[in-house]
Amino acid sequence: MGARRNHHPTVKPLDLMRHLVRLVTPVGGTVLDPFLGSGTTAIAAEMEGFAWLGIEREAEYIADIERRLELAANPTKRAAVAKTKNNLEKPEDLPLFSGLKRNGVTP
């Protein structure tokens, strides 16, 4: 099976949603997303250590949400999918990570 793409019409950047989740959710809080869409807010909440509750009425998005949550929970699988999907030798080759610096050091 070929790589799947997220076809939701209003996909949000994960980094933005992680920032917003941290900004508005109190320590130990739960993130509520009544329009779960492609699941980006749920993934952001999990990555930031928050519980979450998502509601999505469109059944066509559920499989994408489940797939994205599974990949978010499994970094090894996520890296393998990214490598295969983008025909990369290493994750740093992804445009998202090119020029990334951690504590002033390029990985």
Tab-separated table of C-alpha atoms in Angstrom:
chain	number	residue	atom	x	y	z
A	1	MET	CA	0.000	0.000	0.000
A	2	GLY	CA	1.321	3.461	-0.860
A	3	ALA	CA	1.843	6.241	1.626
A	4	ARG	CA	-1.351	7.851	2.802
A	5	ARG	CA	-1.804	11.578	2.826
A	6	ASN	CA	-3.889	13.599	5.213
A	7	HIS	CA	-6.835	14.863	3.173
A	8	HIS	CA	-8.555	16.867	5.887
A	9	PRO	CA	-9.294	20.394	4.583
A	10	THR	CA	-8.047	22.263	7.676
A	11	VAL	CA	-4.899	20.463	8.815
A	12	LYS	CA	-3.005	22.462	11.445
A	13	PRO	CA	0.790	22.401	11.948
A	14	LEU	CA	1.706	20.090	14.809
A	15	ASP	CA	4.235	22.533	16.277
A	16	LEU	CA	1.578	25.248	16.423
A	17	MET	CA	-0.900	22.965	18.163
A	18	ARG	CA	1.747	21.819	20.667
A	19	HIS	CA	2.421	25.467	21.509
A	20	LEU	CA	-1.283	26.256	21.877
A	21	VAL	CA	-1.923	23.178	24.029
A	22	ARG	CA	0.889	24.221	26.395
A	23	LEU	CA	-0.323	27.813	26.379
A	24	VAL	CA	-3.946	27.195	27.368
A	25	THR	CA	-4.000	23.886	29.263
A	26	PRO	CA	-3.329	23.926	33.007
A	27	VAL	CA	-0.950	21.376	34.509
A	28	GLY	CA	-2.831	18.087	34.789
A	29	GLY	CA	-5.587	19.421	32.517
A	30	THR	CA	-7.454	17.690	29.734
A	31	VAL	CA	-7.593	19.037	26.184
A	32	LEU	CA	-11.037	18.978	24.553
A	33	ASP	CA	-11.272	19.069	20.768
A	34	PRO	CA	-14.924	18.920	19.674
A	35	PHE	CA	-13.891	18.907	15.992
A	36	LEU	CA	-11.032	16.403	15.979
A	37	GLY	CA	-10.531	16.422	12.206
A	38	SER	CA	-7.201	14.753	11.477
A	39	GLY	CA	-6.219	14.464	15.149
A	40	THR	CA	-3.439	17.043	15.310
A	41	THR	CA	-4.675	18.505	18.614
A	42	ALA	CA	-4.879	15.028	20.176
A	43	ILE	CA	-1.343	14.238	19.022
A	44	ALA	CA	-0.107	17.573	20.367
A	45	ALA	CA	-1.809	16.913	23.710
A	46	GLU	CA	-0.215	13.465	23.997
A	47	MET	CA	3.214	14.794	23.057
A	48	GLU	CA	2.906	17.474	25.749
A	49	GLY	CA	1.753	14.989	28.401
A	50	PHE	CA	-1.909	16.027	28.571
A	51	ALA	CA	-4.991	13.843	28.543
A	52	TRP	CA	-7.365	14.610	25.692
A	53	LEU	CA	-10.920	14.045	24.584
A	54	GLY	CA	-11.773	14.323	20.910
A	55	ILE	CA	-15.077	14.323	19.060
A	56	GLU	CA	-15.378	13.799	15.304
A	57	ARG	CA	-18.692	13.242	13.543
A	58	GLU	CA	-17.224	12.470	10.108
A	59	ALA	CA	-16.449	8.748	9.999
A	60	GLU	CA	-14.100	9.213	7.032
A	61	TYR	CA	-11.486	10.872	9.287
A	62	ILE	CA	-11.407	8.225	12.048
A	63	ALA	CA	-8.922	5.915	10.276
A	64	ASP	CA	-6.543	8.849	9.669
A	65	ILE	CA	-6.809	9.923	13.312
A	66	GLU	CA	-6.051	6.397	14.528
A	67	ARG	CA	-3.119	6.024	12.096
A	68	ARG	CA	-1.612	9.365	13.106
A	69	LEU	CA	-1.990	8.609	16.827
A	70	GLU	CA	-0.282	5.244	16.332
A	71	LEU	CA	2.631	6.854	14.472
A	72	ALA	CA	2.934	9.589	17.110
A	73	ALA	CA	3.170	6.954	19.835
A	74	ASN	CA	5.852	4.976	17.980
A	75	PRO	CA	8.837	7.161	16.955
A	76	THR	CA	10.662	4.237	15.339
A	77	LYS	CA	7.716	3.458	13.085
A	78	ARG	CA	7.186	7.177	12.379
A	79	ALA	CA	10.830	7.543	11.264
A	80	ALA	CA	10.567	4.439	9.075
A	81	VAL	CA	7.397	5.737	7.416
A	82	ALA	CA	8.988	9.157	6.838
A	83	LYS	CA	12.097	7.549	5.373
A	84	THR	CA	10.097	5.322	3.036
A	85	LYS	CA	7.552	7.981	2.077
A	86	ASN	CA	10.201	10.570	1.300
A	87	ASN	CA	12.909	8.198	0.008
A	88	LEU	CA	15.358	9.497	2.588
A	89	GLU	CA	18.528	8.082	4.058
A	90	LYS	CA	18.056	9.796	7.420
A	91	PRO	CA	15.282	11.819	9.126
A	92	GLU	CA	17.446	14.961	9.063
A	93	ASP	CA	16.917	14.983	5.280
A	94	LEU	CA	13.262	15.915	5.805
A	95	PRO	CA	12.674	19.568	4.903
A	96	LEU	CA	11.005	20.073	8.292
A	97	PHE	CA	14.213	19.114	10.081
A	98	SER	CA	16.781	20.668	7.775
A	99	GLY	CA	18.632	23.413	9.595
A	100	LEU	CA	17.135	22.306	12.909
A	101	LYS	CA	19.291	23.322	15.831
A	102	ARG	CA	19.074	21.953	19.337
A	103	ASN	CA	20.764	24.100	21.963
A	104	GLY	CA	22.677	25.811	19.178
A	105	VAL	CA	23.969	22.535	17.704
A	106	THR	CA	22.826	21.109	14.395
A	107	PRO	CA	22.046	17.387	14.880
